[in-house]
Coordinates of C-alpha atoms in Angstrom, one line a residue:
M95 CA 191.5 237.0 -15.9
K96 CA 194.0 238.9 -13.2
K97 CA 195.3 240.8 -15.8
L98 CA 192.0 242.0 -17.0
Q99 CA 190.9 243.0 -13.9
S100 CA 194.5 244.8 -13.2
S101 CA 193.9 246.8 -16.1
L102 CA 190.4 247.8 -15.5
G103 CA 191.4 248.8 -12.0
L104 CA 194.4 251.1 -13.1
G105 CA 191.8 252.7 -16.0
A106 CA 189.1 253.3 -13.0
L107 CA 192.1 254.9 -11.0
V108 CA 193.3 257.0 -14.1
L109 CA 189.1 258.2 -14.8
I110 CA 188.9 258.8 -10.7
F111 CA 192.2 260.9 -11.4
F112 CA 190.9 263.2 -14.2
G113 CA 187.6 263.3 -12.7
L114 CA 189.2 264.9 -9.5
I115 CA 190.8 267.3 -11.3
I116 CA 187.8 268.3 -13.1
I117 CA 185.5 269.1 -10.1
N118 CA 189.0 270.7 -8.6
S119 CA 189.0 273.4 -11.7
F120 CA 185.0 273.8 -12.1
V121 CA 183.9 273.3 -8.4
F122 CA 186.6 274.0 -5.8
D123 CA 188.5 276.7 -8.1
K124 CA 187.5 279.2 -5.4
A125 CA 188.5 276.9 -2.2
R126 CA 191.8 277.7 -0.7
L127 CA 193.8 276.4 2.2
D128 CA 196.4 278.5 3.5
L129 CA 199.0 276.9 5.9
T130 CA 201.2 279.2 6.4
E131 CA 201.8 280.1 10.0
N132 CA 200.8 283.8 9.8
Q133 CA 198.1 282.9 7.6
I134 CA 200.0 285.1 4.7
Y135 CA 198.2 284.2 1.7
S136 CA 194.9 285.1 2.9
I137 CA 193.0 288.4 3.5
S138 CA 191.7 288.7 7.3
D139 CA 188.0 289.7 8.3
G140 CA 188.5 293.6 8.4
S141 CA 189.8 293.4 4.4
K142 CA 186.8 291.2 3.7
A143 CA 184.7 293.7 5.6
I144 CA 186.1 296.2 3.5
I145 CA 185.6 294.5 0.3
N146 CA 181.9 293.6 1.4
K147 CA 181.5 297.5 1.4
I148 CA 182.3 298.3 -2.3
E149 CA 179.6 299.9 -4.1
E150 CA 181.7 300.6 -7.5
P151 CA 184.0 298.2 -9.3
I152 CA 187.6 298.9 -8.6
N153 CA 190.3 297.9 -10.9
L154 CA 193.8 296.9 -9.7
Y155 CA 196.7 297.1 -12.2
F156 CA 199.4 295.1 -10.6
F157 CA 203.0 296.0 -12.6
F158 CA 205.9 293.8 -12.7
S159 CA 208.7 293.4 -14.8
Q160 CA 209.6 290.1 -15.5
E161 CA 212.6 290.5 -17.9
S162 CA 214.8 293.2 -15.6
S163 CA 214.1 290.9 -12.2
E164 CA 215.6 288.0 -13.8
G165 CA 218.5 287.1 -11.0
I166 CA 216.8 289.1 -8.6
S167 CA 215.2 285.9 -6.7
H168 CA 214.0 287.6 -3.5
I169 CA 211.9 290.2 -5.5
R170 CA 210.5 287.8 -7.7
N171 CA 209.5 285.8 -5.0
Y172 CA 207.8 288.8 -2.9
A173 CA 206.3 289.6 -6.3
N174 CA 204.4 286.4 -6.2
R175 CA 203.2 286.8 -2.8
V176 CA 202.3 290.1 -3.6
Q177 CA 200.4 288.6 -6.7
S178 CA 199.1 286.1 -5.3
L179 CA 197.0 287.8 -2.2
L180 CA 196.2 290.4 -4.6
E181 CA 194.4 287.9 -6.2
E182 CA 192.7 286.3 -3.4
Y183 CA 191.2 290.2 -3.2
A184 CA 189.5 289.3 -6.6
L185 CA 188.3 286.2 -6.0
Y186 CA 186.7 287.2 -2.8
S187 CA 185.2 290.2 -4.4
E188 CA 183.2 288.2 -6.8
G189 CA 183.9 290.8 -9.6
K190 CA 183.9 294.0 -7.6
I191 CA 187.8 293.8 -7.9
N192 CA 189.1 293.5 -11.2
L193 CA 192.9 292.4 -11.3
Q194 CA 195.4 292.8 -14.3
V195 CA 198.4 291.9 -14.1
I196 CA 200.6 294.1 -16.3
D197 CA 204.6 293.2 -17.5
P198 CA 205.7 296.8 -18.5
E199 CA 208.6 295.6 -20.9
P200 CA 210.9 298.4 -21.8
F201 CA 209.2 301.1 -24.6
S202 CA 206.0 299.8 -24.4
E203 CA 202.5 301.1 -24.1
D204 CA 202.4 299.2 -20.6
E205 CA 205.5 300.8 -19.5
D206 CA 204.2 304.4 -20.3
R207 CA 201.0 303.4 -18.5
A208 CA 203.4 302.9 -15.0
S209 CA 204.8 305.7 -15.6
A210 CA 201.6 307.7 -16.1
F211 CA 200.5 305.9 -12.7
G212 CA 203.4 307.8 -11.2
L213 CA 204.8 304.1 -10.2
T214 CA 208.5 304.0 -8.8
A215 CA 211.1 302.7 -12.0
A216 CA 213.9 301.5 -9.9
Q217 CA 217.1 301.2 -11.9
V218 CA 218.7 297.6 -11.5
G219 CA 221.8 295.6 -13.2
A220 CA 225.0 297.0 -14.5
A221 CA 222.8 297.9 -17.6
G222 CA 220.5 300.1 -15.4
Q223 CA 217.5 298.5 -16.6
T224 CA 213.9 299.9 -15.5
L225 CA 212.2 297.6 -13.0
Y226 CA 208.4 298.5 -12.4
F227 CA 207.1 297.1 -8.7
G228 CA 203.9 298.6 -7.9
L229 CA 200.3 298.8 -7.9
G230 CA 197.9 301.6 -10.1
A231 CA 194.1 301.6 -8.7
T232 CA 191.1 303.1 -10.4
N233 CA 187.7 303.5 -9.2
S234 CA 184.3 304.4 -11.2
L235 CA 184.9 308.0 -10.5
D236 CA 188.3 307.9 -12.2
D237 CA 190.1 308.6 -8.8
E238 CA 193.7 307.3 -8.9
L239 CA 195.8 305.7 -5.8
T240 CA 199.1 304.3 -6.3
I241 CA 201.3 301.9 -4.4
P242 CA 204.6 303.6 -6.3
F243 CA 206.9 300.5 -5.0
F244 CA 206.4 297.4 -2.8
D245 CA 208.9 297.7 -0.3
M246 CA 209.9 294.4 1.4
S247 CA 210.7 296.1 4.8
K248 CA 207.3 296.8 5.0
E249 CA 206.3 293.0 4.2
E250 CA 204.3 292.8 7.4
F251 CA 201.8 295.5 6.6
L252 CA 201.1 294.6 3.1
E253 CA 197.7 293.5 3.2
Y254 CA 197.2 297.2 5.5
D255 CA 198.4 299.1 2.2
I256 CA 196.5 297.4 -0.3
S257 CA 192.9 297.7 2.0
Q258 CA 194.0 300.8 2.5
L259 CA 194.3 301.7 -1.1
I260 CA 190.8 299.9 -1.8
Y261 CA 188.9 301.5 1.4
K262 CA 190.1 304.9 -0.3
L263 CA 188.9 304.5 -3.8
N264 CA 185.8 303.1 -2.1
D265 CA 185.6 306.2 0.2
P266 CA 187.2 309.2 -1.3
E267 CA 185.9 312.0 0.7
K268 CA 188.7 313.5 2.4
V269 CA 189.0 312.9 6.2
K270 CA 187.8 315.9 8.4
V271 CA 190.1 316.4 11.4
T272 CA 189.5 318.9 14.2
I273 CA 192.1 320.3 16.6
L274 CA 191.4 321.1 20.1
G275 CA 194.1 322.5 22.3
D276 CA 195.8 325.0 24.4
L277 CA 199.3 325.2 22.4
P278 CA 200.3 327.4 19.5
Y279 CA 200.4 325.1 16.7
Q280 CA 198.7 327.7 14.3
G281 CA 201.7 330.0 14.8
A282 CA 200.9 333.8 15.9
Q283 CA 201.6 337.5 14.3
Q284 CA 203.3 339.5 17.2
Q285 CA 202.2 342.5 18.1
P286 CA 204.1 345.8 16.8
N287 CA 206.7 347.0 19.1
P288 CA 205.9 350.4 20.8
M289 CA 208.9 351.4 21.4
N290 CA 210.0 350.9 17.9
P291 CA 207.1 351.2 15.7
M292 CA 209.0 351.0 12.6
M293 CA 209.9 347.5 13.1
P294 CA 207.5 345.4 11.2
P295 CA 205.8 343.1 13.3
Q296 CA 207.3 339.4 13.2
S297 CA 205.3 335.9 12.7
T298 CA 206.1 332.7 14.6
P299 CA 205.3 330.1 11.7
A300 CA 202.8 327.3 12.4
W301 CA 204.0 324.2 13.4
V302 CA 204.9 321.3 10.6
F303 CA 202.8 318.9 11.9
Y304 CA 199.6 320.9 11.4
E305 CA 201.1 322.2 7.9
Q306 CA 201.5 318.6 7.2
L307 CA 198.0 318.0 8.3
Q308 CA 196.4 320.5 6.6
Q309 CA 197.6 319.4 2.9
L310 CA 196.6 316.0 3.5
Y311 CA 193.2 316.0 5.3
Q312 CA 190.4 318.9 5.7
V313 CA 190.7 320.6 8.9
T314 CA 189.0 322.3 11.5
N315 CA 190.2 324.3 14.4
L316 CA 187.9 324.0 17.9
D317 CA 188.4 326.9 20.2
V318 CA 188.6 325.3 24.1
S319 CA 185.2 327.8 24.5
A320 CA 183.6 325.4 22.1
T321 CA 180.5 323.2 24.0
E322 CA 180.4 320.5 21.1
I323 CA 182.3 318.7 18.7
P324 CA 181.2 319.3 14.8
Q325 CA 179.1 316.3 13.7
E326 CA 181.6 315.7 10.4
T327 CA 184.5 315.1 12.3
D328 CA 186.2 311.8 11.4
V329 CA 189.4 312.3 13.8
L330 CA 189.3 314.5 16.8
I331 CA 192.9 315.6 17.8
L332 CA 193.4 317.1 21.2
A333 CA 196.7 319.1 21.7
H334 CA 197.1 319.4 25.6
P335 CA 193.3 319.9 26.4
K336 CA 193.2 322.7 29.1
G337 CA 190.9 324.9 30.7
L338 CA 187.6 322.8 28.7
S339 CA 184.0 323.5 30.0
D340 CA 182.3 320.8 31.5
E341 CA 179.8 320.6 28.3
L342 CA 182.7 320.0 26.2
K343 CA 184.4 317.3 28.2
F344 CA 181.0 315.8 28.0
A345 CA 180.9 316.5 24.3
I346 CA 184.1 314.7 24.1
D347 CA 182.8 312.0 25.7
Q348 CA 179.6 311.1 23.7
Y349 CA 181.7 311.9 20.7
V350 CA 184.0 308.9 21.9
M351 CA 180.8 306.9 22.9
A352 CA 179.6 307.4 18.9
G353 CA 182.5 305.1 18.1
K354 CA 184.6 308.0 16.8
S355 CA 188.1 308.4 16.6
L356 CA 190.1 310.0 18.8
L357 CA 193.7 311.4 18.8
A358 CA 194.5 312.8 22.9
F359 CA 198.2 314.4 23.2
V360 CA 198.1 314.6 27.1
D361 CA 201.0 316.0 29.1
P362 CA 201.9 316.1 32.8
H363 CA 204.1 319.3 31.8
A364 CA 203.8 320.9 28.3
E365 CA 207.0 322.9 28.4
V366 CA 206.7 324.1 24.9
A367 CA 202.8 326.0 25.9
A368 CA 205.0 327.1 29.3
Q369 CA 207.4 328.9 27.3
S370 CA 205.1 330.5 24.8
G371 CA 203.0 331.5 27.7
G372 CA 205.8 333.0 29.8
M373 CA 206.5 330.6 32.4
G374 CA 209.8 329.3 31.2
M375 CA 211.2 325.9 29.9
M376 CA 212.2 325.0 33.3
G377 CA 211.7 326.7 36.8
G378 CA 207.9 328.5 35.9
G379 CA 205.5 325.9 37.5
R380 CA 203.6 323.4 36.1
N381 CA 201.4 323.5 33.0
A382 CA 199.8 320.0 32.8
S383 CA 196.4 318.9 30.4
E384 CA 193.0 318.9 32.3
I385 CA 191.2 316.0 31.5
D386 CA 192.5 313.6 34.1
D387 CA 188.6 313.1 35.0
L388 CA 187.4 312.2 31.9
L389 CA 189.9 309.2 31.1
A390 CA 189.6 308.1 34.8
G391 CA 185.8 307.8 33.7
W392 CA 187.0 305.6 30.6
G393 CA 189.0 303.2 32.9
V394 CA 192.5 304.9 31.9
E395 CA 194.5 305.4 34.7
F396 CA 197.0 308.7 33.8
D397 CA 198.3 311.0 36.8
S398 CA 199.2 314.2 35.5
S399 CA 201.2 314.8 38.8
Q400 CA 204.1 312.3 37.9
I401 CA 206.8 312.3 35.2
V402 CA 208.9 309.9 33.8
L403 CA 212.3 309.9 34.0
D404 CA 214.7 307.7 31.8
A405 CA 218.0 307.7 32.6
M406 CA 218.9 305.3 29.4
K407 CA 217.1 307.5 26.9
A408 CA 218.1 310.8 28.3
L409 CA 218.5 313.5 25.2
E410 CA 222.0 315.5 25.2
I411 CA 221.0 319.2 25.8
R412 CA 222.9 322.3 26.7
L413 CA 223.0 322.7 30.4
P414 CA 222.5 326.1 32.0
T415 CA 225.7 325.5 33.6
G416 CA 227.6 325.2 29.8
G417 CA 228.4 322.1 28.1
Q418 CA 226.3 319.1 27.1
G419 CA 224.5 316.8 29.5
K420 CA 221.9 314.3 29.9
H421 CA 218.2 315.5 30.8
F422 CA 216.9 312.7 32.1
G423 CA 213.2 314.4 31.5
Y424 CA 214.0 314.5 27.5
I425 CA 213.4 311.2 26.2
G426 CA 214.4 309.9 22.8
L427 CA 212.2 306.5 22.2
G428 CA 214.3 304.0 19.9
A429 CA 212.9 301.3 17.5
E430 CA 213.3 299.3 20.4
N431 CA 210.6 301.3 22.6
V432 CA 208.0 300.7 19.7
D433 CA 205.1 298.3 18.9
K434 CA 206.3 296.4 15.7
Q435 CA 202.8 295.1 15.6
D436 CA 200.9 298.3 15.0
V437 CA 201.3 300.1 11.8
V438 CA 201.4 303.4 13.3
V439 CA 204.4 303.3 14.8
S440 CA 206.2 300.2 13.5
S441 CA 208.4 301.9 11.2
L442 CA 209.4 304.4 13.7
E443 CA 213.1 304.7 14.6
L444 CA 213.2 307.6 17.0
I445 CA 210.7 309.6 18.6
N446 CA 211.6 312.7 21.1
G447 CA 209.9 314.4 23.6
A448 CA 209.8 315.9 27.3
S449 CA 208.3 315.3 30.7
F450 CA 206.3 311.7 29.3
G451 CA 203.5 310.9 31.4
A452 CA 202.6 307.1 31.8
I453 CA 199.3 305.3 31.0
S454 CA 197.6 302.1 32.0
A455 CA 194.2 300.1 31.9
K456 CA 192.1 300.2 35.2
E457 CA 191.7 296.5 36.1
D458 CA 188.1 296.4 35.4
S459 CA 188.5 297.9 31.9
E460 CA 187.0 295.9 29.4
F461 CA 188.5 297.4 26.5
T462 CA 192.0 296.5 24.7
F463 CA 194.9 298.5 25.8
T464 CA 197.7 298.3 23.6
P465 CA 200.8 300.1 24.4
L466 CA 202.3 301.9 21.4
L467 CA 205.3 303.5 23.4
Q468 CA 207.4 302.4 26.1
S469 CA 210.2 303.7 28.1
S470 CA 213.1 301.8 29.0
V471 CA 213.1 299.7 32.2
H472 CA 215.9 302.4 33.8
S473 CA 213.0 304.5 34.1
A474 CA 211.4 306.1 37.3
F475 CA 208.3 308.6 38.2
A476 CA 209.3 311.9 39.6
S477 CA 207.0 314.8 41.0
A478 CA 205.5 317.1 38.0
D479 CA 206.0 320.0 40.5
T480 CA 209.5 319.4 41.4
Y481 CA 209.8 318.8 37.9
A482 CA 208.7 322.0 36.8
F483 CA 210.4 324.1 39.4
T484 CA 213.8 322.3 38.6
R485 CA 216.0 325.1 36.7
N486 CA 219.1 322.7 36.3
P487 CA 218.7 319.2 34.8
Q488 CA 221.3 317.6 36.5
D489 CA 219.4 317.9 39.4
L490 CA 217.3 315.4 38.4
Q491 CA 219.8 312.8 38.7
R492 CA 220.4 313.1 42.0
G493 CA 218.6 310.5 44.0
F494 CA 217.6 308.8 40.6
A495 CA 216.7 305.1 41.2
S496 CA 215.1 303.1 38.5
S497 CA 212.1 300.9 38.8
N498 CA 213.4 298.6 36.6
E499 CA 210.0 298.5 35.0
A500 CA 209.0 300.2 31.4
K501 CA 206.1 302.8 31.6
T502 CA 203.6 303.3 28.7
L503 CA 204.1 306.2 27.1
A504 CA 201.2 305.9 24.7
A505 CA 198.7 303.5 23.8
R506 CA 196.2 302.5 21.5
I507 CA 192.5 301.3 23.4
V508 CA 189.8 300.0 21.2
G509 CA 186.9 298.1 22.1
K510 CA 184.5 298.6 25.1
I511 CA 184.3 301.7 27.0
K512 CA 182.3 303.0 29.7
S513 CA 181.0 306.5 29.3
A514 CA 182.2 309.5 32.3
Y515 CA 179.0 310.0 32.8
Q516 CA 176.7 307.5 34.3
D517 CA 174.1 309.3 36.2
E518 CA 174.4 312.8 35.8
T519 CA 175.5 315.0 32.8
P520 CA 176.4 318.7 32.4
V521 CA 174.2 318.8 30.0
E522 CA 170.7 319.7 31.3
G523 CA 168.1 316.8 30.0
A524 CA 170.4 315.5 27.4
E525 CA 170.3 312.2 26.5
H526 CA 173.7 310.7 26.3
V527 CA 174.8 306.7 25.6
K528 CA 176.7 305.5 28.3
Q529 CA 179.1 302.9 26.6
T530 CA 180.1 301.4 23.3
E531 CA 181.4 298.6 21.4
Q532 CA 183.9 300.3 18.9
A533 CA 185.6 302.5 21.0
K534 CA 188.7 304.0 18.4
V535 CA 191.5 305.9 21.0
I536 CA 195.0 306.7 20.8
I537 CA 196.7 308.0 23.9
V538 CA 200.0 309.9 23.8
A539 CA 201.3 310.8 27.3
D540 CA 203.1 313.9 26.0
S541 CA 202.3 317.1 23.6
D542 CA 205.8 318.8 23.5
L543 CA 206.5 316.1 20.6
L544 CA 204.4 318.2 18.7
A545 CA 206.4 321.3 18.6
D546 CA 209.0 321.8 15.9
N547 CA 212.3 321.9 17.9
F548 CA 212.0 318.0 18.8
W549 CA 211.9 316.6 15.7
V550 CA 211.9 319.2 12.3
Q551 CA 214.9 321.6 11.4
R552 CA 213.7 324.7 9.4
Q553 CA 216.1 326.6 7.0
N554 CA 215.9 328.8 4.5
F555 CA 217.2 328.0 1.1
F556 CA 217.2 330.7 -1.0
G557 CA 213.7 332.5 0.0
Q558 CA 212.2 328.7 0.2
T559 CA 211.6 326.9 3.6
I560 CA 213.4 324.0 3.4
L561 CA 212.4 321.2 6.2
S562 CA 215.1 318.6 7.6
P563 CA 213.2 316.1 10.1
F564 CA 216.0 314.3 12.4
A565 CA 213.0 312.7 14.5
N566 CA 209.7 310.7 13.6
N567 CA 207.2 312.9 15.8
G568 CA 205.7 314.0 12.3
D569 CA 205.2 310.1 10.8
L570 CA 203.6 309.3 14.4
I571 CA 201.1 312.2 13.9
S572 CA 200.3 311.7 10.4
N573 CA 200.1 307.9 10.8
A574 CA 197.9 308.0 13.3
A575 CA 195.4 310.4 11.9
E576 CA 195.4 308.3 8.7
N577 CA 194.7 305.3 10.6
L578 CA 192.0 306.5 13.1
G579 CA 190.7 308.5 10.0
G580 CA 190.0 305.0 8.4
S581 CA 186.9 302.4 9.3
S582 CA 187.0 300.3 12.2
D583 CA 187.4 297.6 9.5
L584 CA 191.0 299.1 8.6
I585 CA 192.1 299.9 12.2
S586 CA 191.7 296.1 12.9
I587 CA 194.3 295.0 10.4
R588 CA 197.6 294.1 12.3
A589 CA 200.3 292.9 11.1
R590 CA 201.1 289.7 9.5
G591 CA 204.5 287.2 9.2
K592 CA 206.9 287.8 6.9
F593 CA 207.1 285.7 3.7
S594 CA 210.7 285.0 3.7
R595 CA 212.1 282.7 6.1
P596 CA 215.8 282.9 7.5
F597 CA 217.5 279.4 7.8
D598 CA 218.3 279.9 11.2
V599 CA 219.6 275.9 11.7
V600 CA 222.2 276.9 8.4
K601 CA 223.4 279.9 10.1
E602 CA 224.0 278.2 13.3
L603 CA 225.8 275.4 11.8
Q604 CA 228.2 278.3 9.7
V605 CA 228.4 280.2 12.7
E606 CA 229.7 277.1 14.7
A607 CA 231.8 275.7 12.0
E608 CA 233.4 279.1 11.1
A609 CA 234.5 279.2 14.7
A610 CA 235.6 276.2 15.1
F611 CA 237.9 276.6 11.5
R612 CA 239.1 280.2 13.1
L613 CA 240.5 278.9 15.8
K614 CA 242.3 275.8 13.5
Q615 CA 243.6 279.1 11.7
E616 CA 245.0 280.8 14.7
E617 CA 246.5 277.4 15.8
L618 CA 248.1 276.9 13.0
Q619 CA 249.2 280.3 12.6
A620 CA 250.7 280.1 16.4
R621 CA 252.4 276.8 15.4
L622 CA 253.9 278.2 12.5
D623 CA 255.0 281.3 14.8
E624 CA 256.8 279.2 17.2
T625 CA 258.0 276.6 14.4
E626 CA 260.3 279.7 12.3
K627 CA 261.1 281.5 15.7
Q628 CA 262.6 277.7 16.7
L629 CA 264.7 277.7 13.3
Q630 CA 265.7 281.5 13.7
E631 CA 267.3 280.7 16.8
L632 CA 268.6 277.2 15.7
Q633 CA 270.3 279.0 12.8
N634 CA 271.5 282.0 15.0
N635 CA 272.9 279.5 17.5
S636 CA 275.2 277.7 14.5
G637 CA 277.3 280.9 14.3
D638 CA 277.2 281.6 10.7
A639 CA 273.8 283.3 9.9
N640 CA 274.6 283.7 6.2
S641 CA 275.4 280.0 5.7
L642 CA 273.2 278.2 3.0
V643 CA 274.1 275.0 4.4
L644 CA 271.6 273.4 7.2
N645 CA 273.0 271.7 9.8
P646 CA 271.5 268.3 11.1
E647 CA 269.2 269.9 13.5
Q648 CA 267.9 272.5 11.5
S649 CA 267.4 270.2 8.6
K650 CA 265.5 268.0 10.8
A651 CA 263.6 271.3 12.7
L652 CA 262.7 271.9 8.9
E653 CA 261.6 269.1 8.2
D654 CA 259.4 268.6 11.4
F655 CA 257.8 272.2 10.5
M656 CA 256.9 270.9 7.0
K657 CA 255.0 267.9 8.5
Q658 CA 253.3 270.4 11.0
R659 CA 252.0 272.2 8.2
I660 CA 250.8 269.3 6.1
E661 CA 249.4 268.0 9.1
I662 CA 247.2 271.3 10.1
R663 CA 246.3 272.3 6.6
K664 CA 244.8 269.1 6.4
E665 CA 242.6 269.4 9.5
L666 CA 241.7 272.5 8.2
R667 CA 240.6 271.1 5.2
D668 CA 238.6 268.6 7.4
V669 CA 237.2 271.1 9.2
Q670 CA 236.0 273.1 6.2
H671 CA 234.6 269.8 4.9
Q672 CA 232.7 269.2 7.7
L673 CA 231.0 272.3 7.6
N674 CA 229.7 271.8 4.3
K675 CA 228.9 268.2 4.9
D676 CA 226.8 269.5 7.5
I677 CA 225.0 271.9 5.6
D678 CA 224.8 269.7 2.9
A679 CA 222.9 267.2 4.7
L680 CA 220.6 269.4 5.9
G681 CA 220.0 270.7 2.7
S682 CA 219.6 267.2 1.1
W683 CA 217.1 266.2 4.0
L684 CA 214.9 269.1 3.1
K685 CA 214.7 268.5 -0.9
F686 CA 213.9 265.2 0.2
F687 CA 210.8 266.6 2.7
N688 CA 210.1 269.1 -0.4
I689 CA 210.0 267.1 -3.2
A690 CA 210.6 263.1 -2.9
L691 CA 208.4 262.3 0.7
I692 CA 204.8 264.0 -0.6
P693 CA 204.6 261.9 -4.1
L694 CA 206.0 258.8 -2.4
L695 CA 202.9 258.9 0.3
L696 CA 200.6 259.8 -2.5
T697 CA 202.2 256.9 -4.2
L698 CA 201.7 254.4 -1.0
L699 CA 198.3 255.6 -0.8
L700 CA 197.4 254.9 -4.8
G701 CA 198.8 251.6 -4.5
L702 CA 196.7 250.7 -1.0
V703 CA 193.6 251.9 -3.0
S704 CA 194.7 250.2 -6.1
R705 CA 195.2 246.8 -4.2
R706 CA 191.5 247.5 -2.1
L707 CA 189.8 248.0 -5.3
M708 CA 191.2 244.8 -6.9
R709 CA 190.5 242.7 -3.6
K710 CA 187.1 243.8 -3.9
Q711 CA 186.3 242.9 -7.3
I712 CA 188.0 239.2 -7.3
V713 CA 185.6 238.6 -4.3

């Protein structure tokens, strides 16, 4: 009887097991549980919002070469992560995103398709096999966008890149950028020389950042005499705003209150603009941006009378007295000075600028203030007037005292901002918005970094202009414009964690053991040297250096040396064995947790359930 009951109980368990599998396949097939630290297999609310706004189906073609990637485990693991995330997009879209996973085998139609998309064909292995690892995407209008190759160094921004691609396909219109400022970024045509009418007038080319923006976006230039911002503007760039009318300042304020994007380059002393205006690089008087009151009204502190000096990040320049020297006002910001969590600046390695100012949020501000660029802690403020009239940069070093505090040189501001015009407005009778919850503003406290001489070199090569960037200033501008040109949903997507996790404990064990091994090795070498020295002394004292027969003392010393060498080598082997033993033990524990522990727990759980069912049947 008990045997029959036991068989029935096991049969019931088997039925329950298969029943759960069927329920999971048909009912919970869309349910996911992401237990990773940074939810790297899930999509954020910003991406979900972008997917929800898809109007026409979007096709994603994920290309990955399986055969060519054999043996490259890190690429294959990353490809699995990319595919999982793409499947999550398709799953959430409920049919709006059609995902195809394609293995472009050599000389196949799929390979031709990958090539037609313009994906990168990386050469791998000794035989030079072709590896495709990219994404092609189309919309119903046959617009095409690609991610040519998934770069593992940009793993934190994988979700941002995919969401940006989907956003652009869903909204394919070109971003409209309006630039307003008092800088000669458009280039200029010089007037003919009346003293030499035969000489043709020289022209100054447009700045490279301006040319790049024209290639990427629909760019409009706005004169400082304007009184309103064009309605169709997606991104407004203020390049050293100066001499603006009250009406134009009010228009900028209302533009921001409408939740539109602003990228502002404000400067306590625009040296390039001063130079072009005949004021000289240094010593010609201060040339500051003039929107301090507007920023203060929004809750942003920017004191245009103060300039940041940085002793650690100072650039080397040619001094007026001859030779090279540090200019504390000319700052080169490295990768350690940028916010690694923000997509606009995370990949930047060098930003050069001059006479930076500092910005901060007022205590009563309600927006989110995120520093993007910061000085080193070896920085201090200096009077902008004194700086502008200083002719020798070395004078800035006299009396310099570090404040031991980093200054914010660029920041992102999002969220709630109140209008700078709460009561009266410069436009009589105009209705205005007094606050917004959707502010999208990036402020950079320098405008000189826009100029070519701080980041790019032009060269003429057989009539062709070759651009050679030596800093990432252009990337900063294009990244910011691209990011702000997207929706609030896209901007809200932040960097995610990395899929790969370094084995820190294993590395620590290796470092400790290698250090111990190295000490033993040095000890062995020292004892060998000492023993050989003693042996040489014994041989010299015997009076017959050419004798092939050792005396008893030499024989005993040689025997001791051999014993010592054997003992020390044994100790070395023990150290090496201990190194491998600790790492192997750690690996065994990890395998046990990953492979055996969970099945063991499930088995115990099933056993307990089985016993309870059998007891109930017996009762």
